[in-house]
Short mmCIF file of N, CA and C in Angstrom, two decimals:
data_model
loop_
_atom_site.label_atom_id
_atom_site.label_comp_id
_atom_site.label_asym_id
_atom_site.label_seq_id
_atom_site.Cartn_x
_atom_site.Cartn_y
_atom_site.Cartn_z
N MET A 14 0.85 -1.18 0.00
CA MET A 14 0.00 0.00 0.00
C MET A 14 0.90 1.24 0.00
N THR A 15 0.62 2.17 -0.87
CA THR A 15 1.41 3.40 -0.94
C THR A 15 0.66 4.54 -0.28
N ASN A 16 1.43 5.46 0.25
CA ASN A 16 0.86 6.65 0.88
C ASN A 16 1.00 7.80 -0.11
N ASP A 17 -0.11 8.20 -0.71
CA ASP A 17 -0.08 9.26 -1.71
C ASP A 17 -0.38 10.63 -1.11
N LYS A 18 -0.41 10.71 0.20
CA LYS A 18 -0.68 11.99 0.84
C LYS A 18 0.50 12.93 0.62
N LYS A 19 0.19 14.14 0.15
CA LYS A 19 1.22 15.15 -0.05
C LYS A 19 1.54 15.79 1.29
N ILE A 20 2.81 15.84 1.62
CA ILE A 20 3.23 16.49 2.86
C ILE A 20 3.27 17.99 2.60
N PRO A 21 2.55 18.77 3.40
CA PRO A 21 2.56 20.22 3.17
C PRO A 21 3.92 20.82 3.48
N THR A 22 4.21 21.92 2.82
CA THR A 22 5.43 22.66 3.14
C THR A 22 5.23 23.39 4.46
N LEU A 23 6.30 23.86 5.04
CA LEU A 23 6.19 24.67 6.26
C LEU A 23 5.35 25.92 5.99
N TYR A 24 5.51 26.49 4.81
CA TYR A 24 4.73 27.65 4.39
C TYR A 24 3.24 27.32 4.41
N GLU A 25 2.87 26.19 3.83
CA GLU A 25 1.47 25.79 3.79
C GLU A 25 0.94 25.49 5.20
N TRP A 26 1.75 24.80 5.99
CA TRP A 26 1.35 24.42 7.34
C TRP A 26 1.09 25.66 8.20
N ALA A 27 1.89 26.71 7.98
CA ALA A 27 1.75 27.94 8.76
C ALA A 27 0.50 28.72 8.37
N GLY A 28 0.03 28.55 7.13
CA GLY A 28 -1.17 29.26 6.72
C GLY A 28 -1.02 30.11 5.47
N GLY A 29 0.16 30.08 4.85
CA GLY A 29 0.34 30.78 3.59
C GLY A 29 0.72 32.25 3.72
N MET A 30 0.74 32.93 2.59
CA MET A 30 1.24 34.30 2.51
C MET A 30 0.54 35.29 3.45
N PRO A 31 -0.78 35.26 3.58
CA PRO A 31 -1.40 36.22 4.50
C PRO A 31 -0.84 36.13 5.92
N VAL A 32 -0.53 34.92 6.35
CA VAL A 32 0.01 34.73 7.70
C VAL A 32 1.41 35.35 7.81
N PHE A 33 2.26 35.11 6.81
CA PHE A 33 3.62 35.65 6.87
C PHE A 33 3.63 37.17 6.73
N GLU A 34 2.75 37.71 5.91
CA GLU A 34 2.69 39.17 5.77
C GLU A 34 2.19 39.82 7.06
N LYS A 35 1.19 39.21 7.71
CA LYS A 35 0.70 39.73 8.98
C LYS A 35 1.77 39.59 10.07
N LEU A 36 2.44 38.43 10.08
CA LEU A 36 3.51 38.18 11.05
C LEU A 36 4.59 39.26 10.97
N THR A 37 5.08 39.53 9.77
CA THR A 37 6.17 40.52 9.65
C THR A 37 5.67 41.94 9.88
N ASP A 38 4.44 42.23 9.52
CA ASP A 38 3.89 43.57 9.76
C ASP A 38 3.84 43.87 11.26
N ILE A 39 3.24 42.96 12.01
CA ILE A 39 3.13 43.16 13.47
C ILE A 39 4.51 43.09 14.12
N PHE A 40 5.32 42.15 13.69
CA PHE A 40 6.67 41.99 14.24
C PHE A 40 7.50 43.27 14.08
N TYR A 41 7.54 43.84 12.89
CA TYR A 41 8.38 45.02 12.68
C TYR A 41 7.83 46.26 13.39
N LYS A 42 6.55 46.30 13.70
CA LYS A 42 6.03 47.38 14.56
C LYS A 42 6.64 47.25 15.95
N LYS A 43 6.79 46.02 16.43
CA LYS A 43 7.43 45.79 17.72
C LYS A 43 8.91 46.15 17.67
N VAL A 44 9.56 45.77 16.57
CA VAL A 44 10.99 46.06 16.39
C VAL A 44 11.24 47.57 16.51
N LEU A 45 10.38 48.37 15.90
CA LEU A 45 10.57 49.83 15.93
C LEU A 45 10.28 50.44 17.29
N LYS A 46 9.70 49.69 18.21
CA LYS A 46 9.48 50.15 19.58
C LYS A 46 10.50 49.57 20.55
N ASP A 47 11.35 48.68 20.06
CA ASP A 47 12.30 47.99 20.92
C ASP A 47 13.60 48.81 21.04
N PRO A 48 14.04 49.12 22.26
CA PRO A 48 15.23 49.95 22.43
C PRO A 48 16.51 49.37 21.82
N LEU A 49 16.63 48.05 21.79
CA LEU A 49 17.83 47.42 21.22
C LEU A 49 17.77 47.38 19.69
N LEU A 50 16.61 47.06 19.14
CA LEU A 50 16.51 46.85 17.69
C LEU A 50 16.14 48.11 16.90
N GLU A 51 15.47 49.04 17.51
CA GLU A 51 15.02 50.23 16.78
C GLU A 51 16.17 50.97 16.09
N PRO A 52 17.31 51.17 16.75
CA PRO A 52 18.40 51.88 16.05
C PRO A 52 18.89 51.16 14.79
N VAL A 53 18.79 49.84 14.76
CA VAL A 53 19.24 49.05 13.61
C VAL A 53 18.24 49.15 12.46
N PHE A 54 16.95 49.23 12.79
CA PHE A 54 15.90 49.14 11.78
C PHE A 54 15.18 50.46 11.49
N LYS A 55 15.54 51.54 12.17
CA LYS A 55 14.77 52.77 12.02
C LYS A 55 14.79 53.35 10.60
N HIS A 56 15.77 52.99 9.81
CA HIS A 56 15.86 53.51 8.44
C HIS A 56 15.40 52.51 7.38
N MET A 57 14.74 51.43 7.80
CA MET A 57 14.30 50.43 6.82
C MET A 57 13.24 51.04 5.90
N SER A 58 13.18 50.50 4.70
CA SER A 58 12.20 50.99 3.73
C SER A 58 10.80 50.58 4.17
N PRO A 59 9.79 51.30 3.69
CA PRO A 59 8.41 50.93 4.04
C PRO A 59 8.03 49.52 3.56
N GLU A 60 8.76 49.00 2.58
CA GLU A 60 8.48 47.67 2.03
C GLU A 60 9.26 46.56 2.74
N HIS A 61 10.12 46.93 3.68
CA HIS A 61 11.02 45.95 4.30
C HIS A 61 10.28 44.73 4.83
N GLN A 62 9.26 44.96 5.64
CA GLN A 62 8.57 43.83 6.25
C GLN A 62 7.93 42.93 5.21
N GLN A 63 7.44 43.50 4.11
CA GLN A 63 6.85 42.67 3.06
C GLN A 63 7.92 41.83 2.36
N HIS A 64 9.09 42.44 2.13
CA HIS A 64 10.19 41.69 1.52
C HIS A 64 10.60 40.52 2.41
N VAL A 65 10.67 40.76 3.71
CA VAL A 65 11.05 39.68 4.64
C VAL A 65 9.98 38.59 4.64
N ALA A 66 8.70 38.98 4.59
CA ALA A 66 7.62 37.99 4.53
C ALA A 66 7.75 37.14 3.28
N HIS A 67 8.04 37.77 2.15
CA HIS A 67 8.16 37.03 0.89
C HIS A 67 9.40 36.15 0.87
N PHE A 68 10.51 36.66 1.42
CA PHE A 68 11.74 35.87 1.49
C PHE A 68 11.52 34.63 2.36
N MET A 69 11.02 34.87 3.57
CA MET A 69 10.80 33.78 4.51
C MET A 69 9.83 32.76 3.93
N SER A 70 8.76 33.24 3.31
CA SER A 70 7.78 32.34 2.70
C SER A 70 8.41 31.45 1.64
N GLU A 71 9.24 32.05 0.80
CA GLU A 71 9.88 31.28 -0.27
C GLU A 71 10.82 30.23 0.30
N VAL A 72 11.61 30.60 1.30
CA VAL A 72 12.53 29.65 1.91
C VAL A 72 11.78 28.48 2.54
N LEU A 73 10.61 28.76 3.09
CA LEU A 73 9.82 27.72 3.78
C LEU A 73 8.88 26.96 2.84
N GLY A 74 9.07 27.13 1.53
CA GLY A 74 8.33 26.33 0.56
C GLY A 74 7.20 27.04 -0.15
N GLY A 75 7.10 28.35 0.02
CA GLY A 75 6.05 29.11 -0.65
C GLY A 75 6.45 29.56 -2.04
N PRO A 76 5.63 30.43 -2.62
CA PRO A 76 5.89 30.89 -3.99
C PRO A 76 7.18 31.70 -4.09
N LYS A 77 7.69 31.81 -5.30
CA LYS A 77 8.96 32.51 -5.54
C LYS A 77 8.76 34.01 -5.71
N THR A 78 7.90 34.59 -4.90
CA THR A 78 7.60 36.02 -4.98
C THR A 78 8.86 36.85 -4.80
N TYR A 79 9.66 36.51 -3.82
CA TYR A 79 10.86 37.30 -3.55
C TYR A 79 11.86 37.19 -4.71
N SER A 80 12.22 35.99 -5.06
CA SER A 80 13.26 35.83 -6.09
C SER A 80 12.77 36.21 -7.48
N ASP A 81 11.48 36.15 -7.74
CA ASP A 81 10.97 36.52 -9.05
C ASP A 81 10.89 38.02 -9.26
N SER A 82 10.68 38.80 -8.17
CA SER A 82 10.46 40.22 -8.39
C SER A 82 11.09 41.17 -7.37
N GLU A 83 11.69 40.65 -6.30
CA GLU A 83 12.19 41.54 -5.27
C GLU A 83 13.69 41.43 -5.01
N GLY A 84 14.29 40.33 -5.37
CA GLY A 84 15.70 40.16 -5.11
C GLY A 84 16.13 38.71 -5.23
N SER A 85 17.24 38.42 -4.65
CA SER A 85 17.82 37.07 -4.69
C SER A 85 18.39 36.78 -3.31
N HIS A 86 18.88 35.57 -3.15
CA HIS A 86 19.54 35.23 -1.89
C HIS A 86 20.75 36.16 -1.70
N TYR A 87 21.50 36.37 -2.76
CA TYR A 87 22.65 37.28 -2.72
C TYR A 87 22.19 38.67 -2.27
N HIS A 88 21.10 39.14 -2.81
CA HIS A 88 20.57 40.47 -2.48
C HIS A 88 20.23 40.56 -0.99
N MET A 89 19.58 39.51 -0.45
CA MET A 89 19.20 39.53 0.96
C MET A 89 20.44 39.50 1.86
N VAL A 90 21.39 38.66 1.52
CA VAL A 90 22.63 38.60 2.31
C VAL A 90 23.35 39.94 2.26
N HIS A 91 23.38 40.55 1.08
CA HIS A 91 24.07 41.83 0.89
C HIS A 91 23.49 42.92 1.79
N LYS A 92 22.20 42.86 2.06
CA LYS A 92 21.54 43.87 2.90
C LYS A 92 22.10 43.90 4.33
N HIS A 93 22.74 42.82 4.76
CA HIS A 93 23.24 42.74 6.13
C HIS A 93 24.69 43.21 6.27
N LEU A 94 25.38 43.42 5.17
CA LEU A 94 26.79 43.80 5.23
C LEU A 94 26.98 45.11 6.00
N GLY A 95 28.01 45.11 6.84
CA GLY A 95 28.38 46.32 7.56
C GLY A 95 27.42 46.75 8.65
N LYS A 96 26.42 45.96 8.96
CA LYS A 96 25.44 46.34 10.00
C LYS A 96 25.97 46.06 11.41
N HIS A 97 26.98 45.22 11.53
CA HIS A 97 27.62 44.89 12.81
C HIS A 97 26.61 44.46 13.86
N LEU A 98 25.78 43.50 13.48
CA LEU A 98 24.80 42.95 14.41
C LEU A 98 25.50 42.14 15.49
N THR A 99 24.92 42.14 16.66
CA THR A 99 25.49 41.41 17.79
C THR A 99 24.61 40.20 18.12
N GLU A 100 25.12 39.36 18.97
CA GLU A 100 24.35 38.23 19.45
C GLU A 100 23.11 38.72 20.20
N GLN A 101 23.21 39.84 20.89
CA GLN A 101 22.05 40.40 21.59
C GLN A 101 20.97 40.84 20.59
N HIS A 102 21.38 41.47 19.48
CA HIS A 102 20.42 41.82 18.43
C HIS A 102 19.72 40.56 17.91
N ARG A 103 20.52 39.56 17.61
CA ARG A 103 19.99 38.33 17.05
C ARG A 103 18.97 37.69 17.98
N LYS A 104 19.34 37.54 19.24
CA LYS A 104 18.46 36.89 20.21
C LYS A 104 17.15 37.67 20.38
N ARG A 105 17.25 38.99 20.43
CA ARG A 105 16.04 39.81 20.61
C ARG A 105 15.15 39.72 19.38
N TRP A 106 15.75 39.71 18.18
CA TRP A 106 15.00 39.61 16.94
C TRP A 106 14.21 38.30 16.93
N VAL A 107 14.87 37.20 17.26
CA VAL A 107 14.20 35.89 17.29
C VAL A 107 13.11 35.88 18.36
N GLU A 108 13.43 36.41 19.52
CA GLU A 108 12.46 36.44 20.62
C GLU A 108 11.19 37.18 20.22
N LEU A 109 11.32 38.35 19.62
CA LEU A 109 10.15 39.12 19.21
C LEU A 109 9.37 38.43 18.09
N LEU A 110 10.08 37.79 17.18
CA LEU A 110 9.39 37.10 16.09
C LEU A 110 8.59 35.91 16.61
N LEU A 111 9.17 35.15 17.52
CA LEU A 111 8.46 34.00 18.08
C LEU A 111 7.29 34.46 18.97
N GLU A 112 7.49 35.54 19.69
CA GLU A 112 6.40 36.12 20.48
C GLU A 112 5.22 36.49 19.56
N THR A 113 5.54 37.10 18.44
CA THR A 113 4.51 37.50 17.47
C THR A 113 3.85 36.26 16.86
N ALA A 114 4.63 35.25 16.56
CA ALA A 114 4.08 34.00 16.02
C ALA A 114 3.07 33.39 17.00
N ASP A 115 3.40 33.43 18.28
CA ASP A 115 2.48 32.91 19.29
C ASP A 115 1.20 33.74 19.34
N GLU A 116 1.35 35.05 19.31
CA GLU A 116 0.18 35.94 19.36
C GLU A 116 -0.75 35.71 18.17
N LEU A 117 -0.18 35.42 17.02
CA LEU A 117 -0.99 35.22 15.81
C LEU A 117 -1.51 33.79 15.68
N GLY A 118 -1.07 32.92 16.56
CA GLY A 118 -1.55 31.55 16.53
C GLY A 118 -0.93 30.70 15.44
N LEU A 119 0.33 30.99 15.07
CA LEU A 119 1.02 30.08 14.15
C LEU A 119 1.05 28.71 14.79
N PRO A 120 1.09 27.66 13.99
CA PRO A 120 1.05 26.31 14.56
C PRO A 120 2.08 26.13 15.68
N ALA A 121 1.63 25.49 16.75
CA ALA A 121 2.48 25.27 17.91
C ALA A 121 2.94 23.83 18.05
N ASP A 122 2.58 22.99 17.05
CA ASP A 122 2.98 21.59 17.15
C ASP A 122 4.51 21.50 17.13
N PRO A 123 5.07 20.53 17.84
CA PRO A 123 6.53 20.44 17.98
C PRO A 123 7.27 20.33 16.65
N GLU A 124 6.70 19.62 15.68
CA GLU A 124 7.40 19.44 14.41
C GLU A 124 7.53 20.77 13.67
N PHE A 125 6.43 21.54 13.59
CA PHE A 125 6.50 22.83 12.90
C PHE A 125 7.43 23.78 13.65
N ARG A 126 7.22 23.91 14.96
CA ARG A 126 8.02 24.87 15.71
C ARG A 126 9.50 24.51 15.68
N SER A 127 9.82 23.24 15.72
CA SER A 127 11.22 22.83 15.64
C SER A 127 11.84 23.27 14.31
N ALA A 128 11.13 23.03 13.22
CA ALA A 128 11.64 23.42 11.90
C ALA A 128 11.70 24.93 11.76
N PHE A 129 10.67 25.63 12.22
CA PHE A 129 10.60 27.10 12.12
C PHE A 129 11.72 27.74 12.93
N VAL A 130 11.87 27.31 14.18
CA VAL A 130 12.92 27.85 15.03
C VAL A 130 14.30 27.48 14.48
N GLY A 131 14.43 26.28 13.94
CA GLY A 131 15.69 25.90 13.31
C GLY A 131 16.08 26.84 12.19
N TYR A 132 15.11 27.19 11.35
CA TYR A 132 15.39 28.14 10.27
C TYR A 132 15.77 29.51 10.83
N LEU A 133 15.02 30.00 11.82
CA LEU A 133 15.32 31.31 12.39
C LEU A 133 16.71 31.34 13.02
N GLU A 134 17.06 30.28 13.72
CA GLU A 134 18.39 30.20 14.33
C GLU A 134 19.47 30.21 13.25
N TRP A 135 19.30 29.39 12.23
CA TRP A 135 20.29 29.31 11.15
C TRP A 135 20.39 30.66 10.44
N GLY A 136 19.26 31.21 10.03
CA GLY A 136 19.26 32.46 9.27
C GLY A 136 19.81 33.65 10.04
N THR A 137 19.44 33.77 11.31
CA THR A 137 19.92 34.92 12.08
C THR A 137 21.40 34.79 12.42
N ARG A 138 21.87 33.58 12.60
CA ARG A 138 23.31 33.41 12.86
C ARG A 138 24.13 33.74 11.60
N ILE A 139 23.61 33.36 10.43
CA ILE A 139 24.27 33.73 9.17
C ILE A 139 24.25 35.25 9.01
N ALA A 140 23.12 35.89 9.36
CA ALA A 140 23.01 37.35 9.25
C ALA A 140 24.04 38.05 10.14
N VAL A 141 24.22 37.57 11.35
CA VAL A 141 25.21 38.17 12.25
C VAL A 141 26.61 38.03 11.67
N ILE A 142 26.93 36.86 11.17
CA ILE A 142 28.26 36.64 10.56
C ILE A 142 28.46 37.58 9.38
N ASN A 143 27.49 37.64 8.47
CA ASN A 143 27.61 38.50 7.29
C ASN A 143 27.63 39.98 7.65
N SER A 144 26.98 40.35 8.74
CA SER A 144 26.91 41.76 9.12
C SER A 144 28.26 42.31 9.58
N GLN A 145 29.19 41.43 9.88
CA GLN A 145 30.53 41.87 10.30
C GLN A 145 31.41 42.19 9.10
N GLU A 146 30.95 41.81 7.92
CA GLU A 146 31.74 41.98 6.69
C GLU A 146 31.33 43.26 5.97
N ASP A 147 32.26 43.80 5.18
CA ASP A 147 31.95 44.97 4.35
C ASP A 147 31.88 44.59 2.88
N LYS A 148 32.35 43.38 2.56
CA LYS A 148 32.38 42.91 1.19
C LYS A 148 31.82 41.49 1.16
N LEU A 149 31.08 41.18 0.12
CA LEU A 149 30.43 39.89 0.04
C LEU A 149 31.14 38.97 -0.94
N GLU A 150 31.66 37.87 -0.42
CA GLU A 150 32.30 36.84 -1.24
C GLU A 150 31.28 35.72 -1.43
N MET A 151 30.37 35.92 -2.37
CA MET A 151 29.30 34.96 -2.58
C MET A 151 28.91 34.98 -4.05
N ASP A 152 28.61 33.84 -4.59
CA ASP A 152 28.14 33.72 -5.96
C ASP A 152 26.79 34.41 -6.09
N LYS A 153 26.68 35.38 -6.98
CA LYS A 153 25.44 36.13 -7.16
C LYS A 153 24.29 35.24 -7.63
N GLU A 154 24.61 34.09 -8.17
CA GLU A 154 23.59 33.17 -8.67
C GLU A 154 23.25 32.06 -7.68
N GLN A 155 23.78 32.15 -6.48
CA GLN A 155 23.49 31.11 -5.48
C GLN A 155 21.98 31.02 -5.28
N PRO A 156 21.43 29.82 -5.34
CA PRO A 156 19.97 29.69 -5.21
C PRO A 156 19.48 30.04 -3.80
N MET A 157 18.19 30.31 -3.74
CA MET A 157 17.56 30.58 -2.45
C MET A 157 17.68 29.33 -1.58
N PRO A 158 17.91 29.51 -0.29
CA PRO A 158 17.88 28.35 0.60
C PRO A 158 16.45 27.80 0.65
N LYS A 159 16.32 26.54 0.93
CA LYS A 159 15.01 25.90 1.10
C LYS A 159 15.04 25.17 2.44
N TRP A 160 14.04 25.39 3.25
CA TRP A 160 14.00 24.79 4.58
C TRP A 160 12.75 23.94 4.70
N GLY A 161 12.94 22.72 5.21
CA GLY A 161 11.82 21.79 5.32
C GLY A 161 11.59 21.30 6.74
N TRP A 162 11.05 20.13 6.84
CA TRP A 162 10.59 19.57 8.10
C TRP A 162 11.67 18.95 8.97
N GLY A 163 12.91 19.06 8.64
CA GLY A 163 13.93 18.52 9.54
C GLY A 163 15.04 17.79 8.86
N GLU A 164 15.29 18.12 7.59
CA GLU A 164 16.42 17.51 6.92
C GLU A 164 17.69 17.85 7.67
N THR A 165 18.55 16.89 7.82
CA THR A 165 19.81 17.15 8.51
C THR A 165 20.73 17.96 7.63
N GLY A 166 21.63 18.69 8.25
CA GLY A 166 22.59 19.48 7.49
C GLY A 166 22.06 20.84 7.07
N GLY A 167 21.01 21.33 7.71
CA GLY A 167 20.50 22.66 7.38
C GLY A 167 19.61 22.65 6.17
N PRO A 168 19.58 23.77 5.46
CA PRO A 168 18.64 23.89 4.35
C PRO A 168 19.01 22.96 3.21
N TYR A 169 18.03 22.58 2.48
CA TYR A 169 18.28 21.73 1.32
C TYR A 169 17.93 22.51 0.06
N ILE A 170 18.56 22.16 -1.00
CA ILE A 170 18.28 22.77 -2.30
C ILE A 170 17.90 21.63 -3.24
N PRO A 171 16.58 21.52 -3.54
CA PRO A 171 16.12 20.40 -4.36
C PRO A 171 16.64 20.47 -5.79
#
């Protein structure tokens, strides 16, 4: 007997684009009120939160909205150069995002949260590392990362 059930992506499990757009909208309002994060984000473009929603959605298995019309993985990494983010910035960013996810009722099942938090930990640690650099040594054509339900070795690229 075969199991023909399609396993949903993390994006689908979370609720799709409206959920990610609402998540980042509410989250970045908190960021701009946070004494630690506000100085880092006070000059962000009005579209910043939507770009992050589209990027995150694509990485978690959603549509290619970000890479088709807003940027690339290289572009997103480049945005962090020279920002000199600290571990305190990173931890607070993750804390506020997860707090917002809870408030919005994103799935709380262990499998989803483990994968979601895994992606946030991986992505924010990469952002901190890249933020210490002034020049980007990265292939401009590097594909978008893809994050799933728990593949070992971090993101996978199908």
